[in-house]
Structure formats: structure tokens, C-alpha cells
Amino acid sequence: MSKLNGKIAVVTGGNSGIGYASAKELKSEGATVVITGRNSEKVEKAAQELGVKGIVADVESILAIEDLVEQVKKEFGKVDVLFVNAGIFQAAPIGQITEEMFDHQMGINFKGAFFTTEKFLPILNDGASIINLGSINAYTGMPNTAVYAASKAALNSYTRTAATELAPRKIRVNSVNPGPVSTPIYSKTGMEEEQLNGFAEALQNRIPLKRFGQPEDIAKLVSFLASDDASFITGSEYNIDGGIIINPLLS
Ligand SMILES: NC(=O)c1ccc[n+]([C@@H]2O[C@H](COP(=O)([O-])OP(=O)(O)OC[C@H]3O[C@@H](n4cnc5c(N)ncnc54)[C@H](OP(=O)(O)O)[C@@H]3O)[C@@H](O)[C@H]2O)c1
């Protein structure tokens, strides 16, 4: 029997990368899936490919999140799996970080993620699973990631508090911290292709398993945490990174 039969799952940022692969995996395990994203064409295309419901909602807008919740409530009632995945990566060195850059990245990766749970809470079933997409950058001092890393560290901190506060409703809250994963997120940074290739090669050499993760690697973990197989797991973080965080100086 599929392990998510009868469950309703919402995946934010589900039109691309890790969210897309996770929506596919959750569906293959029997869940009814809703994906969201900020671009209507992309959301529509992905929803059609995946055979799931697509709803446009920019998580930088609280009103848009409230509207999303209303739409999901109207069509599906209550939610069992909330994958808080939407995020961006913008690199900049300390000393050149503008307020706009700070607000935009924090606004999506932390404030947007925070208020996604806040607003979905009334329509989450008791026993639901919330999965926050963090990053191993929450723990590393990688150059040019000051805002990004802080946004993910803040989200992982929130995971622990939320896990404690929502435990009386048996709602589990966990974080997934990927290392480098092959997704379009890097090409959206505005870096030149040559620069991106150099960056990817340098990173790959530092990963003990000598490869980038694939979105499907992360999707399997998300699907496990969403399921009743993980019913005793809450407030935890899972690094899924080919070992880079334990061996950053491997040559
Ligand atoms: N790839 C990695 O190496 C890596 C490592 C660690 C953590 N992560 C995290 O993994 C998550 C997914 O990233 P990914 O690598 O799969 O990148 P991706 O392919 O760019 O996917 C990100 C998704 O989030 C959506 N999104 C961005 N801003 C949004 C907003 N304001 N409102 C709604 N949706 C928004 C994107 O929409 P558009 O398609 O319109 O941009 C896209 O659907 C992010 O939280 C990222 O920080 C990624």
C-alpha cells in the first residue's frame, strides 16, 4: 500500500527543483498534491506535467499566503503534509549587502516560510507533518552567504520551537538541510555560466561522495518525513549533503 494514501499535501515552490521532485514523489506515494509558485506560467506548466493542482502564491506577500490557504480550504478541506520549500539564493559579500537584498531574501526564506505555517495552521489536521527546507549553509561559514545562511538558521530554529508548541496536536515539524543539489536555483543568481561551472566544480571536489545531490534524493527524505513511518520524529534536522558538512576540507 502507498504510504501517503488519502493525505493532502501542499508543496510551496513546487514548480521547480526540489519542490517539483517532491511533489512527484508525494503523489507517487498516494497523496493528493497542491503545488505553489510565484509565476503563473511556470506553475501551470508544472501542475500539468505532474497532474497536480497548481496555485499561484508569492510567499513574500502575507495576503497571497492567506488567499492560498482559503483556496486550499475550499477545494480540499484540511491539509496533512506541508512542505515549506520555496526559497531563493542570492550571494553577496559582507559590506555590499543592501537592505533590499536582505529584506527580499529574508522575506522569502524566513518570513515567507514562517507565515506559511502560521496561516496554514488552522487547516492542518492533527497529526500533520510540516517539513521546512533549510540548508547546510545554516551551519557553514561559506563566503557570500551571510543573509542566505542566516535565513536558513532562523528557519531551523523555528522548526524546534514549532515542534514543541505543536506537539499537543501531534503535528510534527522537521527540517531538511540539503548540501549542493542540481536545480535551477544557481542559474537564477545572475552568475555567468563560466563562473557557475567553476563554482560547481569546486564544490563537487569537496563533497566526499563526489557528486551533487539530485532533487529526487531530497524528495525521498521529504516523503519519509511526511509519512507515518516517521511518526516519532519531530524537531529534528536532517543533513542530506553527500557528507560535505563533516569533511569540508577534503581535497
Ligand atoms: N539547490 C540547492 O543546492 C539547495 C541547497 C540547500 C537548500 N536549498 C533550498 O531548497 C529550496 C528549493 O530550492 P531549489 O534548489 O529546488 O531551487 P529552485 O529550482 O529555484 O526552486 C525554488 C522554488 O521556489 C519558488 N519560489 C521562489 N521564490 C518564491 C516566492 N516568493 N513565492 C513562491 N515561490 C517562490 C521558485 O519559483 P520560480 O521558479 O519562479 O523561481 C521555485 O519554484 C529552497 O528553499 C533553497 O533555499 C537548495
XYZ file of N, CA and C and ligand atoms in Angstrom:
801
model
N 0.839 -1.201 0.000
C 0.000 0.000 0.000
C 0.874 1.251 0.000
N 0.494 2.266 -0.754
C 1.261 3.504 -0.797
C 1.159 4.215 0.551
N 2.298 4.793 0.997
C 2.318 5.273 2.385
C 1.645 6.622 2.623
N 1.214 7.300 1.545
C 0.553 8.599 1.754
C -0.882 8.609 1.208
N -1.448 7.419 1.066
C -2.826 7.333 0.563
C -3.779 8.170 1.399
N -4.598 8.978 0.725
C -5.621 9.746 1.436
C -5.119 11.049 2.043
N -3.816 11.323 1.921
C -3.276 12.560 2.520
C -3.337 13.715 1.515
N -3.541 14.910 2.047
C -3.484 16.127 1.233
C -2.137 16.805 1.528
N -1.361 17.073 0.473
C -0.024 17.663 0.653
C 0.091 18.971 -0.112
N 0.684 19.976 0.537
C 0.947 21.260 -0.125
C 2.458 21.454 -0.194
N 2.958 21.770 -1.389
C 4.396 21.986 -1.603
C 4.581 23.408 -2.110
N 5.194 24.287 -1.306
C 5.436 25.643 -1.801
C 6.689 25.625 -2.691
N 6.666 26.437 -3.734
C 7.787 26.419 -4.682
C 7.875 25.068 -5.383
N 6.716 24.544 -5.763
C 6.675 23.188 -6.340
C 6.812 23.142 -7.848
N 7.063 24.284 -8.476
C 7.164 24.245 -9.946
C 8.571 23.930 -10.437
N 9.526 23.738 -9.525
C 10.925 23.612 -9.954
C 11.728 22.813 -8.929
N 12.837 22.238 -9.379
C 13.847 21.673 -8.488
C 13.342 20.689 -7.447
N 13.733 20.932 -6.189
C 13.415 20.022 -5.079
C 11.900 19.935 -4.854
N 11.212 21.067 -4.963
C 9.762 21.082 -4.762
C 9.056 20.248 -5.822
N 9.500 20.377 -7.056
C 8.896 19.634 -8.169
C 9.082 18.130 -7.951
N 10.317 17.739 -7.657
C 10.614 16.308 -7.457
C 9.844 15.767 -6.252
N 9.686 16.597 -5.220
C 8.979 16.146 -4.013
C 7.487 15.997 -4.295
N 6.936 16.931 -5.056
C 5.516 16.824 -5.422
C 5.279 15.513 -6.171
N 6.200 15.186 -7.071
C 6.091 13.952 -7.857
C 6.142 12.728 -6.937
N 7.084 12.746 -6.004
C 7.271 11.622 -5.086
C 6.050 11.469 -4.156
N 5.575 12.593 -3.616
C 4.423 12.537 -2.701
C 3.202 11.989 -3.443
N 3.055 12.423 -4.681
C 1.928 11.923 -5.472
C 2.080 10.427 -5.728
N 3.297 10.006 -6.049
C 3.505 8.579 -6.349
C 3.249 7.712 -5.115
N 3.307 8.322 -3.931
C 3.016 7.575 -2.703
C 1.541 7.704 -2.296
N 0.735 8.293 -3.176
C -0.709 8.279 -2.947
C -1.328 9.587 -2.494
N -0.496 10.620 -2.233
C -1.055 11.892 -1.745
C -1.737 12.671 -2.869
N -2.708 13.480 -2.487
C -3.264 14.498 -3.381
C -2.409 15.735 -3.157
N -1.829 16.278 -4.241
C -0.794 17.300 -4.073
C -1.211 18.643 -4.676
N -0.901 19.708 -3.932
C -1.056 21.079 -4.427
C 0.341 21.685 -4.485
N 0.715 22.243 -5.628
C 1.986 22.972 -5.699
C 1.707 24.465 -5.814
N 2.650 25.256 -5.304
C 2.539 26.706 -5.458
C 3.830 27.247 -6.074
N 3.746 28.497 -6.500
C 4.907 29.183 -7.052
C 4.513 30.618 -7.302
N 5.480 31.428 -7.745
C 5.168 32.855 -7.897
C 4.878 33.246 -9.342
N 5.150 32.327 -10.283
C 4.995 32.658 -11.701
C 3.897 31.775 -12.304
N 2.838 32.415 -12.795
C 1.668 31.626 -13.206
C 1.974 30.642 -14.333
N 2.770 31.080 -15.316
C 3.075 30.153 -16.430
C 3.813 28.929 -15.946
N 4.832 29.163 -15.109
C 5.632 28.042 -14.597
C 4.792 27.109 -13.729
N 3.934 27.700 -12.906
C 3.106 26.881 -12.009
C 2.140 26.032 -12.835
N 1.536 26.661 -13.830
C 0.565 25.951 -14.667
C 1.231 24.797 -15.419
N 2.410 25.075 -15.987
C 3.128 24.060 -16.762
C 3.489 22.864 -15.865
N 4.060 23.166 -14.689
C 4.479 22.092 -13.789
C 3.275 21.298 -13.291
N 2.186 22.007 -12.960
C 0.994 21.321 -12.443
C 0.452 20.355 -13.489
N 0.496 20.797 -14.744
C 0.010 19.937 -15.828
C 0.901 18.708 -15.980
N 2.209 18.931 -15.994
C 3.153 17.807 -16.133
C 2.972 16.789 -15.011
N 2.802 17.317 -13.799
C 2.736 16.434 -12.625
C 1.351 15.844 -12.398
N 0.345 16.465 -13.011
C -1.029 16.016 -12.764
C -1.488 16.371 -11.358
N -1.105 17.588 -10.902
C -1.496 18.038 -9.558
C -2.169 19.408 -9.677
N -2.680 19.918 -8.569
C -3.291 21.241 -8.571
C -2.198 22.310 -8.418
N -2.235 23.357 -9.210
C -1.261 24.442 -9.094
C -1.955 25.732 -8.665
N -1.376 26.423 -7.697
C -1.940 27.712 -7.250
C -0.807 28.732 -7.166
N -1.030 29.903 -7.763
C -0.002 30.953 -7.714
C -0.101 31.688 -6.379
N 1.022 31.756 -5.665
C 1.054 32.478 -4.380
C 2.498 32.865 -4.076
N 2.758 34.160 -4.092
C 4.100 34.650 -3.761
C 4.237 34.717 -2.243
N 5.147 33.919 -1.675
C 5.224 33.850 -0.202
C 5.775 35.132 0.429
N 6.206 36.067 -0.421
C 6.659 37.342 0.137
C 5.460 38.205 0.544
N 4.278 37.791 0.115
C 3.060 38.542 0.443
C 2.191 37.729 1.398
N 1.948 38.287 2.586
C 1.107 37.590 3.566
C -0.317 37.429 3.012
N -0.781 38.451 2.301
C -2.129 38.374 1.716
C -2.232 37.217 0.736
N -1.150 37.023 -0.047
C -1.152 35.920 -1.021
C -1.172 34.573 -0.297
N -0.472 34.473 0.820
C -0.492 33.209 1.584
C -1.898 32.958 2.137
N -2.524 34.026 2.648
C -3.892 33.875 3.184
C -4.861 33.425 2.090
N -4.669 33.995 0.904
C -5.519 33.640 -0.220
C -5.308 32.173 -0.614
N -4.041 31.753 -0.594
C -3.706 30.351 -0.895
C -4.418 29.415 0.083
N -4.338 29.746 1.352
C -4.965 28.903 2.384
C -6.475 28.812 2.130
N -7.083 29.939 1.800
C -8.527 29.948 1.515
C -8.866 29.026 0.352
N -8.039 29.110 -0.717
C -8.304 28.281 -1.896
C -8.157 26.801 -1.576
N -7.093 26.469 -0.807
C -6.869 25.056 -0.457
C -8.009 24.556 0.426
N -8.424 25.394 1.375
C -9.508 25.017 2.298
C -10.795 24.728 1.513
N -11.074 25.620 0.558
C -12.305 25.492 -0.219
C -12.306 24.193 -1.034
N -11.156 23.893 -1.650
C -11.126 22.746 -2.560
C -10.811 21.418 -1.880
N -9.974 21.475 -0.823
C -9.501 20.205 -0.251
C -9.826 20.040 1.234
N -10.323 21.083 1.871
C -10.612 20.971 3.307
C -9.341 21.128 4.117
N -8.896 20.006 4.722
C -7.731 20.093 5.606
C -6.472 19.526 4.957
N -5.320 19.885 5.535
C -4.018 19.508 4.960
C -3.258 18.600 5.937
N -2.582 17.577 5.384
C -1.825 16.625 6.215
C -0.320 16.814 6.111
N 0.143 17.330 4.963
C 1.582 17.491 4.740
C 1.829 18.889 4.200
N 2.666 19.649 4.913
C 3.012 20.999 4.445
C 4.520 21.042 4.230
N 4.915 21.089 2.962
C 6.351 21.146 2.646
C 6.695 22.601 2.335
N 7.357 23.249 3.285
C 7.682 24.683 3.190
C 9.044 24.794 2.501
N 8.981 24.876 1.189
C 10.186 24.683 0.372
C 10.618 25.921 -0.400
N 9.681 26.821 -0.717
C 10.006 27.967 -1.581
C 11.189 28.745 -1.008
N 12.150 29.049 -1.853
C 13.304 29.802 -1.378
C 14.152 30.307 -2.530
N 14.993 31.277 -2.219
C 15.920 31.829 -3.210
C 17.328 31.875 -2.618
N 18.308 31.973 -3.502
C 19.709 32.098 -3.072
C 20.311 33.295 -3.772
N 20.738 34.280 -2.980
C 21.403 35.458 -3.561
C 22.731 35.626 -2.840
N 23.817 35.591 -3.597
C 25.136 35.698 -2.981
C 25.625 37.138 -3.001
N 26.238 37.572 -1.898
C 26.858 38.909 -1.847
C 27.814 38.968 -0.663
N 28.961 39.631 -0.839
C 29.898 39.734 0.278
C 29.448 40.739 1.326
N 29.806 40.465 2.559
C 29.540 41.419 3.646
C 30.213 42.742 3.276
N 29.480 43.838 3.457
C 29.994 45.145 3.038
C 29.303 45.612 1.775
N 28.694 44.639 1.048
C 27.974 45.015 -0.185
C 26.536 44.521 -0.158
N 26.028 44.299 1.052
C 24.659 43.782 1.166
C 23.706 44.959 1.387
N 22.763 45.097 0.457
C 21.809 46.206 0.576
C 20.618 45.784 1.444
N 19.899 46.788 1.925
C 18.708 46.497 2.733
C 17.679 45.734 1.891
N 17.602 46.112 0.622
C 16.633 45.455 -0.260
C 16.946 43.963 -0.414
N 18.250 43.674 -0.607
C 18.703 42.290 -0.738
C 18.377 41.495 0.532
N 18.646 42.131 1.669
C 18.379 41.496 2.964
C 16.883 41.192 3.106
N 16.059 42.225 2.850
C 14.612 42.060 3.048
C 14.028 41.024 2.082
N 14.534 41.022 0.847
C 13.985 40.113 -0.162
C 14.290 38.659 0.210
N 15.557 38.399 0.566
C 15.956 37.014 0.859
C 15.337 36.529 2.185
N 15.389 37.384 3.197
C 14.757 37.032 4.480
C 13.234 36.946 4.302
N 12.704 37.827 3.458
C 11.250 37.889 3.245
C 10.696 36.610 2.648
N 11.476 35.966 1.788
C 11.024 34.700 1.195
C 11.446 33.526 2.090
N 12.758 33.445 2.369
C 13.293 32.232 3.017
C 12.892 32.091 4.479
N 12.739 33.224 5.185
C 12.350 33.088 6.591
C 10.933 33.598 6.860
N 10.687 34.891 6.573
C 9.351 35.426 6.881
C 8.268 34.669 6.090
N 8.533 34.430 4.814
C 7.558 33.719 3.978
C 7.310 32.312 4.496
N 8.400 31.627 4.871
C 8.276 30.257 5.400
C 7.534 30.280 6.738
N 7.903 31.214 7.583
C 7.287 31.353 8.909
C 5.771 31.545 8.782
N 5.363 32.481 7.924
C 3.936 32.778 7.816
C 3.175 31.742 6.988
N 3.903 30.924 6.256
C 3.220 29.818 5.579
C 2.647 28.888 6.645
N 3.467 28.497 7.619
C 2.956 27.641 8.694
C 1.904 28.371 9.511
N 2.193 29.623 9.861
C 1.260 30.407 10.679
C -0.144 30.415 10.057
N -0.193 30.663 8.763
C -1.509 30.805 8.114
C -2.161 29.455 7.810
N -1.345 28.407 7.598
C -1.923 27.081 7.317
C -2.414 26.387 8.583
N -1.896 26.827 9.726
C -2.180 26.131 10.981
C -3.667 25.802 11.196
N -4.585 26.770 10.960
C -5.996 26.455 11.203
C -6.544 25.331 10.321
N -5.909 25.075 9.177
C -6.455 23.993 8.334
C -5.528 22.775 8.305
N -4.585 22.700 9.238
C -3.766 21.489 9.340
C -4.502 20.476 10.202
N -4.546 19.239 9.747
C -5.111 18.173 10.576
C -4.219 17.903 11.769
N -4.783 17.499 12.881
C -3.963 16.984 13.974
C -3.174 15.800 13.400
N -1.905 15.683 13.784
C -1.067 14.598 13.251
C -0.400 14.954 11.933
N -0.566 16.207 11.488
C 0.057 16.613 10.211
C 1.584 16.656 10.329
N 2.236 16.683 9.174
C 3.705 16.788 9.137
C 4.100 18.065 8.394
N 4.903 18.900 9.072
C 5.445 20.106 8.422
C 6.922 19.850 8.178
N 7.368 20.093 6.959
C 8.792 19.909 6.645
C 9.331 21.241 6.124
N 10.305 21.786 6.833
C 10.921 23.056 6.422
C 12.208 22.774 5.664
N 12.366 23.455 4.520
C 13.578 23.239 3.727
C 14.658 24.221 4.184
N 15.584 23.716 4.980
C 16.705 24.528 5.456
C 17.866 24.460 4.481
N 19.059 24.335 5.018
C 20.262 24.188 4.187
C 21.432 23.925 5.121
N 22.429 23.210 4.621
C 23.632 23.060 5.450
C 24.330 24.409 5.620
N 23.960 25.397 4.783
C 24.538 26.739 4.964
C 24.184 27.337 6.326
N 23.156 26.803 6.967
C 22.821 27.265 8.318
C 23.989 27.014 9.269
N 24.868 26.087 8.905
C 25.985 25.709 9.782
C 27.361 26.064 9.244
N 27.434 26.466 7.980
C 28.755 26.708 7.401
C 29.029 28.213 7.352
N 30.282 28.549 7.199
C 30.643 29.968 7.060
C 31.030 30.266 5.629
N 30.300 29.687 4.700
C 30.638 29.860 3.283
C 30.594 31.336 2.896
N 31.644 31.819 2.231
C 31.660 33.241 1.869
C 30.449 33.643 1.023
N 30.052 34.869 1.153
C 28.975 35.471 0.334
C 27.568 34.960 0.650
N 27.431 34.231 1.760
C 26.102 33.677 2.055
C 25.524 34.216 3.368
N 25.988 35.365 3.823
C 25.586 35.843 5.161
C 24.067 35.882 5.344
N 23.354 36.440 4.379
C 21.904 36.567 4.548
C 21.222 35.210 4.343
N 21.639 34.517 3.288
C 21.038 33.204 3.000
C 21.205 32.262 4.188
N 22.436 32.174 4.691
C 22.726 31.257 5.800
C 21.904 31.628 7.032
N 21.807 32.921 7.308
C 21.030 33.367 8.481
C 19.546 33.050 8.296
N 19.062 33.177 7.062
C 17.635 32.890 6.822
C 17.328 31.425 7.106
N 18.267 30.544 6.759
C 18.048 29.105 6.974
C 18.269 28.731 8.438
N 19.221 29.392 9.093
C 19.445 29.134 10.524
C 18.205 29.559 11.315
N 17.622 30.692 10.922
C 16.412 31.173 11.597
C 15.275 30.169 11.408
N 15.155 29.656 10.193
C 14.081 28.690 9.908
C 14.278 27.416 10.732
N 15.510 26.959 10.847
C 15.764 25.732 11.615
C 15.501 25.950 13.105
N 15.763 27.148 13.576
C 15.441 27.473 14.968
C 13.921 27.421 15.164
N 13.217 28.000 14.205
C 11.741 27.985 14.252
C 11.207 26.551 14.264
N 11.845 25.678 13.513
C 11.429 24.263 13.485
C 11.370 23.693 14.898
N 12.396 23.997 15.698
C 12.443 23.418 17.056
C 11.335 23.976 17.940
N 11.133 25.300 17.892
C 10.079 25.896 18.728
C 8.703 25.396 18.292
N 8.486 25.383 16.990
C 7.181 24.950 16.473
C 6.925 23.485 16.830
N 7.978 22.665 16.777
C 7.808 21.240 17.102
C 7.319 21.079 18.535
N 7.869 21.878 19.434
C 7.450 21.785 20.835
C 6.010 22.278 21.000
N 5.727 23.442 20.402
C 4.402 24.037 20.619
C 3.273 23.268 19.937
N 3.596 22.595 18.832
C 2.527 21.912 18.088
C 2.402 20.433 18.460
N 3.294 19.972 19.314
C 3.258 18.553 19.726
C 1.924 18.141 20.371
N 1.277 19.014 21.160
C -0.017 18.590 21.727
C -1.046 18.218 20.663
N -0.896 18.782 19.455
C -1.800 18.398 18.358
C -1.196 17.263 17.518
N -0.080 16.719 17.995
C 0.625 15.635 17.279
C 1.090 16.076 15.878
N 1.243 17.392 15.724
C 1.797 17.898 14.462
C 3.312 17.843 14.592
N 3.953 17.164 13.654
C 5.420 17.034 13.679
C 6.036 18.101 12.776
N 7.172 18.673 13.229
C 7.851 19.716 12.439
C 9.320 19.352 12.359
N 9.832 19.212 11.153
C 11.241 18.841 10.962
C 11.866 19.689 9.858
N 13.192 19.740 9.877
C 13.933 20.464 8.832
C 14.779 19.504 8.014
N 14.889 19.811 6.733
C 15.778 19.068 5.840
C 16.845 20.050 5.366
N 18.112 19.671 5.546
C 19.223 20.559 5.172
C 20.023 19.955 4.017
N 19.690 20.308 2.788
C 20.477 19.773 1.681
C 21.842 20.458 1.576
N 22.801 19.702 1.024
C 24.026 20.301 0.517
C 23.751 20.717 -0.918
N 24.782 20.828 -1.743
C 24.542 21.260 -3.120
C 23.684 20.259 -3.904
N 22.611 20.758 -4.485
C 21.693 19.928 -5.275
C 21.541 20.566 -6.657
N 21.555 19.734 -7.683
C 21.429 20.261 -9.058
C 20.007 20.726 -9.329
N 19.811 22.019 -9.215
C 18.495 22.605 -9.515
C 18.726 23.962 -10.190
N 17.661 24.564 -10.727
C 17.830 25.880 -11.375
C 18.178 27.019 -10.414
N 18.249 26.752 -9.099
C 18.439 27.858 -8.144
C 19.713 28.647 -8.436
N 20.767 27.939 -8.898
C 22.053 28.626 -9.113
C 21.998 29.541 -10.343
N 21.293 29.075 -11.398
C 21.242 29.906 -12.609
C 20.388 31.154 -12.388
N 19.568 31.155 -11.314
C 18.731 32.324 -11.021
C 19.493 33.405 -10.253
N 20.767 33.127 -9.914
C 21.535 34.095 -9.122
C 22.093 35.231 -9.969
N 22.065 35.036 -11.298
C 22.633 36.053 -12.181
C 24.118 35.826 -12.435
N 24.710 34.764 -11.870
C 26.131 34.474 -12.126
C 26.310 33.993 -13.567
N 27.478 34.346 -14.173
C 27.789 33.898 -15.539
C 27.952 32.377 -15.546
N 27.707 31.760 -16.723
C 27.770 30.291 -16.812
C 29.156 29.766 -16.429
N 30.183 30.480 -16.902
C 31.563 30.045 -16.618
C 31.840 30.067 -15.107
N 31.371 31.127 -14.488
C 31.534 31.297 -13.036
C 30.779 30.178 -12.287
N 29.570 29.896 -12.796
C 28.751 28.847 -12.172
C 29.430 27.484 -12.284
N 30.015 27.216 -13.467
C 30.681 25.923 -13.675
C 31.876 25.769 -12.746
N 32.641 26.852 -12.587
C 33.804 26.824 -11.697
C 33.380 26.579 -10.252
N 32.312 27.253 -9.864
C 31.755 27.121 -8.515
C 31.302 25.675 -8.283
N 30.617 25.115 -9.279
C 30.089 23.744 -9.155
C 31.232 22.736 -9.043
N 32.277 22.957 -9.840
C 33.405 22.017 -9.825
C 34.120 22.057 -8.463
N 34.324 23.269 -7.973
C 34.997 23.419 -6.673
C 34.183 22.759 -5.562
N 32.865 22.956 -5.629
C 32.002 22.358 -4.599
C 32.044 20.840 -4.673
N 31.919 20.341 -5.895
C 31.856 18.883 -6.089
C 33.107 18.202 -5.551
N 34.259 18.840 -5.735
C 35.510 18.266 -5.251
C 35.546 18.154 -3.739
N 34.745 18.984 -3.092
C 34.732 18.970 -1.621
C 33.704 18.009 -1.042
N 32.869 17.442 -1.898
C 31.829 16.525 -1.407
C 32.417 15.115 -1.355
N 32.477 14.490 -0.175
C 33.062 13.152 -0.096
C 32.453 12.168 -1.098
N 31.155 12.232 -1.339
C 30.540 11.293 -2.291
C 30.732 11.745 -3.745
N 31.426 12.866 -3.919
C 31.866 13.336 -5.246
C 30.761 13.536 -6.272
N 29.613 13.982 -5.796
C 28.577 14.365 -6.750
C 27.643 15.369 -6.105
N 26.964 16.158 -6.937
C 25.883 16.989 -6.443
C 24.699 16.079 -6.109
N 23.860 16.504 -5.164
C 22.613 15.783 -4.945
C 21.668 16.013 -6.109
N 20.734 15.118 -6.271
C 19.666 15.292 -7.248
C 18.381 15.622 -6.484
N 17.476 16.389 -7.077
C 16.229 16.721 -6.371
C 15.513 15.473 -5.839
N 15.644 14.379 -6.588
C 14.964 13.130 -6.177
C 15.539 12.581 -4.867
N 16.846 12.833 -4.615
C 17.444 12.390 -3.339
C 16.711 13.053 -2.169
N 16.442 14.336 -2.318
C 15.796 15.097 -1.242
C 14.320 14.687 -1.143
N 13.716 14.457 -2.311
C 12.286 14.107 -2.335
C 12.006 12.833 -1.530
N 12.927 11.863 -1.577
C 12.726 10.594 -0.835
C 12.685 10.859 0.673
N 13.559 11.753 1.130
C 13.596 12.080 2.561
C 12.328 12.845 2.966
N 11.911 13.759 2.110
C 10.687 14.534 2.382
C 9.491 13.587 2.496
N 9.428 12.640 1.583
C 8.314 11.699 1.574
C 8.321 10.825 2.833
N 9.512 10.432 3.275
C 9.626 9.655 4.522
C 9.128 10.482 5.712
N 9.600 11.731 5.816
C 9.207 12.578 6.955
C 7.709 12.902 6.922
N 7.149 12.909 5.716
C 5.712 13.188 5.580
C 4.868 12.018 6.058
N 5.445 10.835 6.056
C 4.653 9.618 6.276
C 4.598 9.202 7.740
N 3.712 8.252 8.027
C 3.594 7.737 9.394
C 4.815 6.910 9.796
N 5.662 6.530 8.830
C 6.922 5.831 9.177
C 7.798 6.725 10.064
N 7.557 8.045 9.998
C 8.362 8.991 10.781
C 7.569 9.533 11.973
N 6.612 8.737 12.457
C 5.662 9.276 13.454
C 6.291 9.630 14.803
N 7.530 9.181 15.076
C 8.183 9.537 16.358
C 9.276 10.585 16.136
N 9.296 11.208 14.959
C 10.356 12.180 14.650
C 9.772 13.586 14.598
N 10.222 14.433 15.492
C 9.829 15.849 15.428
C 10.923 16.728 16.018
N 11.020 17.957 15.511
C 12.029 18.903 15.998
C 13.436 18.547 15.532
N 13.522 17.678 14.537
C 14.836 17.206 14.089
C 15.267 17.865 12.782
N 16.559 17.737 12.525
C 17.114 18.245 11.270
C 17.866 17.117 10.592
N 17.703 17.024 9.294
C 18.405 16.003 8.525
C 19.331 16.645 7.506
N 20.640 16.436 7.673
C 21.576 16.874 6.649
C 21.580 15.827 5.541
N 21.470 16.290 4.306
C 21.460 15.354 3.172
C 22.350 15.994 2.109
N 23.653 15.658 2.167
C 24.660 16.521 1.550
C 25.892 15.797 1.017
N 25.796 14.483 0.845
C 26.956 13.741 0.338
C 28.146 13.791 1.284
N 27.905 14.272 2.500
C 28.965 14.280 3.518
C 29.771 15.571 3.577
N 29.386 16.597 2.805
C 30.241 17.800 2.732
C 30.402 18.479 4.101
N 29.361 18.424 4.916
C 29.427 19.172 6.171
C 30.380 18.529 7.184
N 30.616 17.232 7.055
C 31.520 16.592 8.017
C 32.956 16.605 7.524
N 33.154 16.989 6.291
C 34.512 16.916 5.760
C 34.801 18.053 4.778
N 34.623 19.289 5.219
C 34.706 20.404 4.262
C 36.095 20.630 3.683
N 37.132 20.064 4.325
C 38.479 20.334 3.811
C 39.044 19.181 2.988
N 38.216 18.182 2.695
C 38.678 17.079 1.865
C 39.109 17.633 0.506
N 40.234 17.163 0.005
C 40.677 17.720 -1.275
C 40.198 16.839 -2.426
N 19.725 23.549 -4.759
C 20.495 23.561 -3.687
O 21.720 23.320 -3.766
C 19.901 23.837 -2.340
C 20.689 23.562 -1.196
C 20.154 23.814 0.066
C 18.874 24.322 0.190
N 18.135 24.609 -0.921
C 16.788 25.142 -0.716
O 15.864 24.304 -1.382
C 14.657 25.023 -1.664
C 14.275 24.744 -3.108
O 15.294 25.255 -3.963
P 15.712 24.576 -5.332
O 17.149 24.326 -5.262
O 14.780 23.484 -5.696
O 15.549 25.848 -6.296
P 14.532 26.201 -7.483
O 14.574 25.138 -8.510
O 14.845 27.595 -7.851
O 13.124 26.118 -6.756
C 12.689 27.106 -5.844
C 11.187 27.212 -5.949
O 10.730 28.238 -5.052
C 9.939 29.154 -5.807
N 9.946 30.477 -5.207
C 10.976 31.356 -5.072
N 10.549 32.488 -4.519
C 9.221 32.334 -4.296
C 8.221 33.170 -3.747
N 8.488 34.416 -3.356
N 6.959 32.677 -3.653
C 6.668 31.441 -4.081
N 7.569 30.612 -4.623
C 8.843 31.054 -4.728
C 10.586 29.146 -7.182
O 9.789 29.759 -8.166
P 10.468 30.281 -9.558
O 10.659 29.047 -10.392
O 9.500 31.245 -10.106
O 11.807 30.900 -9.202
C 10.752 27.641 -7.343
O 9.532 27.031 -7.654
C 14.990 26.491 -1.366
O 14.435 26.842 -0.112
C 16.521 26.510 -1.303
O 17.000 27.536 -0.491
C 18.628 24.363 -2.177
